[in-house]
Amino acid sequence: MIRHLTRTQLLVDVIVAGVLGVMLLPFSLIATNPPVSALVVIILAAGLAVRRYAPALSLPIAWFAVVIQLFSLQMANPYDVIILGILFAVGRYGEGWVRWYGLVSALIGGVVASIYTISGLYYGGVSAEGLLDSVRSDAAIFALVTASAAAVLVLTISWGLGLLVRQAEATRLSRTEQYRLEQERLAAERTIVVEQERNRIARDMHDVVAHSLAVVIAQADGARYAMTTAPQVGETALETIAETAREALVDVRVLLAELRHSQSGGPQPMIGDLARLVEQMRSTGLRIFFVESGQPQPMPASHQIAVYRIVQESLTNALRHGDRTRDVSVTVRWIAQGVTITVENAIAPVPTAPSPGHGIAGMRERAELTGGRLTVENRGGGLFRVDAFIPFPAPFERPHQ
């Protein structure tokens, strides 16, 4: 198993292993066989140099050095501390079976090292006969068990520390990734909110412009014919055009301000403005029969705006696509659950070209955003009907203690 390392990382590992090997090399001079001990130091340093680059290769190199040390009957030496570094690296960087191979090596290596050391201590030197006799002596057995436990503990601690560092790093990376994903989620939510806000502004812009232009066009057509026969009617139409244009200009400025700021820059039309809206539409020549029934109750501004815009869009559609010679019925009824809106008008004998705007879709979305509903249907007799329901918000209920 080869791990990807940068040249700098690999160079640092080689330098660290080389410096440590040079520092421990003098201990080979006090061994019974200095040349062999020096070779063991060099091999262990080589294993340490590739501890991160190839953990699966580092541990066999260490075992090879230990085998040379055992067969040359060399006692444990301070340079054997390099093995601890290799076990740490295997626990830290080893993957799959390599990591657990390090644990098994620590267990077996501790027992072998204990037997080898006890044989040398009890029998004055390491020999084949001493190794056999060390497992027959009661005192040697007790010392062997104790030493084995200590050696295994030291070796497994080195391996375990590497595993703990590995787990800590994995946890840190997991938290970093979790934080990144959370930031991406928040960014996506902000994008969605901005997009929804832009869609809402687009719907408002459509409502304002379409309604105002429809009124202006109808009034202008009427004023053009009235100026020659009834100048007073023409002047009234021009006043209506001016008033409608001013209101549209204010509304457009408010919507454009919303594009620059997070809050509205002016008042929004409410249910109380419906009577003025109906009068404005009547001035275009529409015959509107408006009825508001029931007991009005407090309602959030967002819900009131939805009611106003639905009525406005419905009347604008009646003006643009309906039969102006027939009555338009507008009914706003307050009920216990909210407000119902019904707008019914006759379809023009000669159908007009449909507009690809936000009209009906915008009305339906406004109703659904408040928790209500909106249906549009062509009824018998050439009638077009819009039915909407805008509910009161559900009251907040405190949890029972």
XYZ file of C-alpha atoms in Angstrom:
401
model
C 0.000 0.000 0.000
C 1.566 3.208 -1.219
C 0.325 6.561 0.081
C 0.631 9.774 -1.862
C 3.154 12.144 -0.293
C 4.629 15.350 -1.532
C 8.356 15.515 -2.169
C 8.735 17.734 0.882
C 6.961 15.248 3.155
C 9.029 12.341 1.844
C 12.256 14.326 2.209
C 11.376 15.282 5.801
C 10.686 11.630 6.693
C 14.015 10.511 5.231
C 15.919 13.278 7.034
C 14.238 12.527 10.388
C 14.975 8.801 10.040
C 18.562 9.478 8.998
C 19.240 11.865 11.892
C 17.715 9.442 14.406
C 19.720 6.558 12.937
C 22.974 8.540 13.229
C 22.138 9.476 16.832
C 21.484 5.824 17.779
C 24.333 4.320 15.773
C 26.912 4.734 18.620
C 24.836 2.303 20.751
C 25.785 -0.452 18.291
C 29.417 -0.092 19.379
C 28.621 -1.410 22.876
C 26.836 -4.484 21.501
C 28.452 -7.909 21.377
C 28.565 -7.757 17.594
C 28.913 -4.093 16.513
C 28.798 -4.667 12.715
C 25.538 -6.621 12.946
C 24.057 -4.086 15.385
C 25.007 -1.248 13.041
C 23.261 -3.087 10.204
C 20.145 -3.457 12.399
C 20.164 0.288 13.092
C 20.414 1.075 9.375
C 17.552 -1.293 8.500
C 15.331 0.111 11.263
C 16.079 3.657 10.082
C 15.117 2.636 6.538
C 11.806 1.280 7.826
C 11.223 4.522 9.721
C 11.959 6.556 6.586
C 9.047 4.950 4.675
C 6.632 4.845 7.641
C 4.174 7.287 6.018
C 4.895 6.491 2.382
C 4.395 2.717 2.707
C 3.204 1.562 6.172
C 2.687 -1.963 4.828
C 6.387 -2.083 3.884
C 7.709 -0.289 6.975
C 6.605 -2.985 9.425
C 8.119 -5.966 7.513
C 11.396 -4.031 7.325
C 11.298 -3.673 11.105
C 10.573 -7.391 11.495
C 13.513 -8.191 9.214
C 15.810 -6.127 11.424
C 14.449 -7.887 14.546
C 15.045 -11.312 12.972
C 18.683 -10.374 12.255
C 19.050 -9.191 15.851
C 17.578 -12.425 17.228
C 19.596 -14.802 15.075
C 22.797 -12.920 15.806
C 21.992 -13.346 19.544
C 22.115 -9.583 20.182
C 20.483 -8.258 23.358
C 17.860 -5.482 23.335
C 19.474 -2.141 22.630
C 18.319 1.524 22.886
C 18.161 1.717 19.100
C 15.154 -0.645 19.242
C 13.086 2.417 20.187
C 12.755 2.998 16.434
C 10.253 0.124 16.426
C 7.903 2.241 18.546
C 7.904 4.951 15.895
C 7.151 2.417 13.176
C 4.236 0.929 15.162
C 2.863 4.426 15.737
C 3.024 5.126 11.996
C 1.260 1.845 11.165
C -1.585 2.691 13.564
C -1.750 6.246 12.232
C -1.437 5.692 8.477
C -2.151 1.991 7.898
C -5.339 1.048 6.078
C -7.463 -2.053 6.614
C -5.479 -5.193 7.340
C -2.192 -3.264 7.600
C -3.429 -1.430 10.687
C -4.485 -4.636 12.433
C -1.295 -6.327 11.291
C 0.477 -3.689 13.380
C -1.536 -4.649 16.473
C -0.747 -8.354 16.010
C 2.929 -7.502 15.546
C 2.903 -5.505 18.783
C 1.432 -8.438 20.702
C 3.707 -11.092 19.228
C 6.750 -8.822 19.314
C 6.246 -8.090 23.025
C 6.148 -11.781 23.918
C 9.154 -12.664 21.727
C 11.197 -9.773 23.098
C 10.370 -10.828 26.683
C 11.399 -14.435 26.139
C 14.580 -13.309 24.444
C 15.454 -10.799 27.177
C 14.647 -13.084 30.134
C 16.806 -15.816 28.593
C 19.748 -13.459 28.449
C 19.259 -12.145 32.000
C 18.790 -15.509 33.737
C 21.416 -17.465 31.880
C 24.135 -14.881 31.470
C 23.760 -14.489 27.768
C 21.597 -15.353 24.893
C 21.928 -18.905 23.570
C 19.732 -21.602 22.116
C 19.950 -23.593 25.380
C 19.041 -20.496 27.401
C 15.963 -19.917 25.302
C 14.757 -23.466 26.010
C 15.612 -23.402 29.713
C 13.891 -20.020 30.234
C 10.514 -21.626 29.623
C 11.216 -24.419 32.230
C 12.207 -22.302 35.205
C 9.444 -21.096 37.548
C 11.235 -17.842 38.302
C 11.900 -17.317 34.622
C 8.236 -17.974 33.821
C 7.092 -15.345 36.340
C 9.596 -12.857 35.030
C 8.628 -13.771 31.479
C 4.937 -13.117 32.095
C 5.660 -9.807 33.787
C 8.108 -8.678 31.139
C 5.803 -9.796 28.346
C 2.950 -7.773 29.782
C 5.176 -4.713 30.068
C 6.600 -5.119 26.567
C 3.205 -5.722 25.008
C 1.855 -2.693 26.844
C 4.630 -0.428 25.558
C 4.314 -1.662 21.975
C 0.515 -1.559 21.874
C 0.508 1.912 23.434
C 2.652 3.134 20.553
C 0.292 1.519 18.049
C -2.761 2.794 19.965
C -1.490 6.356 20.062
C -1.187 6.267 16.283
C -4.755 4.952 16.043
C -6.034 7.687 18.382
C -4.330 10.396 16.324
C -5.874 8.840 13.219
C -9.354 8.910 14.745
C -8.893 12.483 15.962
C -7.861 13.555 12.468
C -10.833 11.737 10.934
C -13.157 13.445 13.411
C -11.670 16.836 12.616
C -12.033 16.258 8.883
C -15.601 15.052 9.395
C -16.479 18.183 11.339
C -14.800 20.337 8.712
C -16.777 18.611 5.972
C -19.955 18.904 8.015
C -19.307 22.617 8.481
C -18.674 23.025 4.764
C -21.882 21.211 3.887
C -23.783 23.304 6.417
C -22.411 26.486 4.854
C -23.374 25.216 1.406
C -26.867 24.433 2.697
C -27.216 27.913 4.180
C -25.941 29.452 0.951
C -28.447 27.392 -1.043
C -31.244 28.469 1.286
C -30.220 32.101 0.901
C -30.206 31.649 -2.879
C -33.681 30.125 -2.764
C -34.964 32.935 -0.554
C -33.500 35.542 -2.910
C -35.001 33.763 -5.910
C -38.387 33.564 -4.221
C -38.193 37.240 -3.338
C -37.321 38.120 -6.915
C -40.251 36.024 -8.165
C -42.539 37.816 -5.733
C -41.269 41.183 -6.931
C -41.731 40.046 -10.537
C -45.338 39.115 -9.760
C -45.928 42.480 -8.065
C -44.329 44.268 -10.994
C -46.557 42.345 -13.380
C -49.655 43.191 -11.360
C -48.795 46.877 -11.110
C -47.750 47.375 -14.716
C -50.435 45.193 -16.297
C -53.209 46.754 -14.210
C -52.044 50.336 -14.689
C -51.455 49.993 -18.417
C -54.836 48.344 -18.895
C -56.524 51.263 -17.142
C -54.455 53.843 -19.025
C -55.209 52.230 -22.405
C -58.923 51.986 -21.699
C -59.100 55.583 -20.481
C -57.022 56.850 -23.399
C -59.306 55.109 -25.898
C -62.343 56.599 -24.213
C -60.815 60.079 -23.978
C -59.917 60.079 -27.650
C -63.530 59.625 -28.695
C -65.003 61.758 -25.903
C -62.913 64.875 -26.579
C -64.940 65.673 -29.697
C -68.390 65.028 -28.230
C -68.023 65.360 -24.438
C -64.889 67.272 -23.458
C -65.728 67.001 -19.752
C -65.680 63.209 -19.955
C -62.366 63.390 -21.785
C -60.870 65.572 -19.065
C -62.047 63.120 -16.406
C -60.423 60.288 -18.332
C -57.166 62.179 -18.555
C -57.258 62.822 -14.808
C -57.780 59.106 -14.230
C -54.855 58.328 -16.523
C -52.630 60.751 -14.617
C -53.690 59.382 -11.232
C -53.227 55.783 -12.331
C -49.802 56.541 -13.793
C -48.691 58.284 -10.590
C -49.796 55.351 -8.452
C -48.069 52.927 -10.796
C -44.899 55.002 -10.642
C -44.961 54.913 -6.816
C -45.540 51.144 -6.815
C -42.734 50.550 -9.306
C -40.381 52.683 -7.216
C -41.290 50.606 -4.155
C -40.589 47.378 -6.041
C -37.291 48.667 -7.360
C -36.364 49.709 -3.818
C -37.043 46.130 -2.707
C -34.436 44.960 -5.211
C -31.864 47.133 -3.439
C -32.973 46.662 0.144
C -34.322 43.803 2.197
C -37.379 45.757 3.376
C -40.133 47.539 1.530
C -39.708 51.240 0.896
C -43.420 52.156 1.103
C -46.946 51.037 2.008
C -48.573 48.076 0.286
C -52.256 47.925 -0.722
C -54.564 46.210 1.780
C -58.121 44.880 1.782
C -59.359 48.336 2.780
C -58.106 49.626 -0.592
C -60.409 47.324 -2.591
C -63.179 49.930 -2.817
C -60.762 52.438 -4.353
C -59.500 49.741 -6.749
C -63.061 48.947 -7.844
C -63.832 52.628 -8.436
C -60.656 52.973 -10.448
C -61.618 50.011 -12.629
C -65.164 51.321 -13.038
C -63.714 54.481 -14.495
C -62.395 52.381 -17.381
C -65.907 51.450 -18.401
C -66.243 48.135 -16.555
C -69.586 47.589 -14.858
C -68.507 46.055 -11.552
C -70.904 44.688 -8.969
C -68.859 44.654 -5.727
C -70.102 43.042 -2.515
C -68.183 42.640 0.755
C -69.954 40.668 3.467
C -69.193 39.227 6.881
C -67.389 40.684 9.836
C -63.850 41.879 8.976
C -61.160 40.611 11.316
C -57.477 41.421 11.759
C -55.357 39.711 9.122
C -51.586 39.830 8.473
C -50.381 42.270 5.840
C -49.103 39.450 3.608
C -52.582 37.902 3.507
C -54.256 41.253 2.842
C -51.843 41.980 -0.010
C -52.669 38.562 -1.495
C -56.412 39.359 -1.402
C -55.862 42.760 -3.024
C -53.571 41.428 -5.753
C -55.925 38.554 -6.616
C -58.845 40.956 -7.044
C -56.641 43.399 -8.981
C -55.372 40.739 -11.356
C -58.845 39.286 -11.865
C -60.292 42.714 -12.759
C -57.341 43.431 -15.038
C -57.973 40.135 -16.863
C -61.687 41.044 -17.132
C -60.725 44.392 -18.640
C -58.238 42.928 -21.107
C -59.911 39.660 -22.077
C -63.541 40.004 -20.970
C -66.736 41.394 -22.448
C -66.915 44.989 -21.220
C -70.602 45.237 -22.074
C -71.511 42.780 -19.326
C -71.259 43.033 -15.552
C -68.264 41.848 -13.554
C -69.124 40.361 -10.179
C -66.688 40.735 -7.276
C -67.576 39.126 -3.956
C -65.371 39.300 -0.859
C -66.804 37.346 2.044
C -65.413 37.129 5.566
C -65.959 33.720 7.152
C -64.748 32.077 10.338
C -61.718 30.512 8.626
C -60.615 33.481 6.509
C -61.660 35.363 3.385
C -63.173 34.023 0.173
C -62.874 35.911 -3.116
C -65.038 35.292 -6.153
C -64.633 37.245 -9.387
C -66.810 36.345 -12.352
C -66.889 38.016 -15.744
C -68.062 37.287 -19.262
C -65.542 36.188 -21.850
C -65.121 38.484 -24.859
C -66.990 37.301 -27.963
C -63.774 37.596 -29.943
C -61.032 35.995 -27.814
C -57.947 38.104 -27.325
C -54.437 36.753 -27.591
C -53.414 35.141 -24.288
C -50.613 36.868 -22.404
C -47.623 34.751 -21.332
C -47.220 36.672 -18.044
C -47.447 35.754 -14.394
C -51.191 36.477 -14.037
C -53.076 33.300 -13.103
C -49.943 31.469 -11.947
C -49.063 34.431 -9.744
C -52.545 34.538 -8.202
C -52.450 30.832 -7.468
C -48.979 31.067 -5.909
C -50.022 34.023 -3.746
C -52.954 32.035 -2.402
C -50.858 28.923 -1.763
C -48.145 30.876 0.029
C -50.738 31.997 2.594
C -51.962 28.429 3.030
C -55.022 29.015 0.860
C -56.116 27.924 -2.592
C -57.257 29.350 -5.900
C -59.226 27.805 -8.760
C -59.914 29.182 -12.229
C -62.578 27.788 -14.519
C -64.573 28.565 -17.643
C -68.210 28.164 -16.660
C -71.184 27.629 -18.908
C -72.614 30.607 -20.748
C -69.206 32.055 -21.597
C -68.345 33.011 -18.021
C -64.865 33.059 -16.503
C -64.650 32.612 -12.732
C -61.893 32.943 -10.151
C -62.437 31.454 -6.684
C -59.869 31.993 -3.955
C -59.644 31.344 -0.241
C -57.147 33.122 2.001
C -57.157 31.635 5.544
C -56.389 33.250 8.855
C -53.015 32.082 10.199
C -53.234 29.171 12.632
C -53.085 30.431 16.229
C -49.974 29.621 18.233
C -50.639 27.003 20.884
C -48.380 26.683 23.851
C -47.408 23.095 24.711
C -49.117 21.600 27.728
C -46.920 21.512 30.786
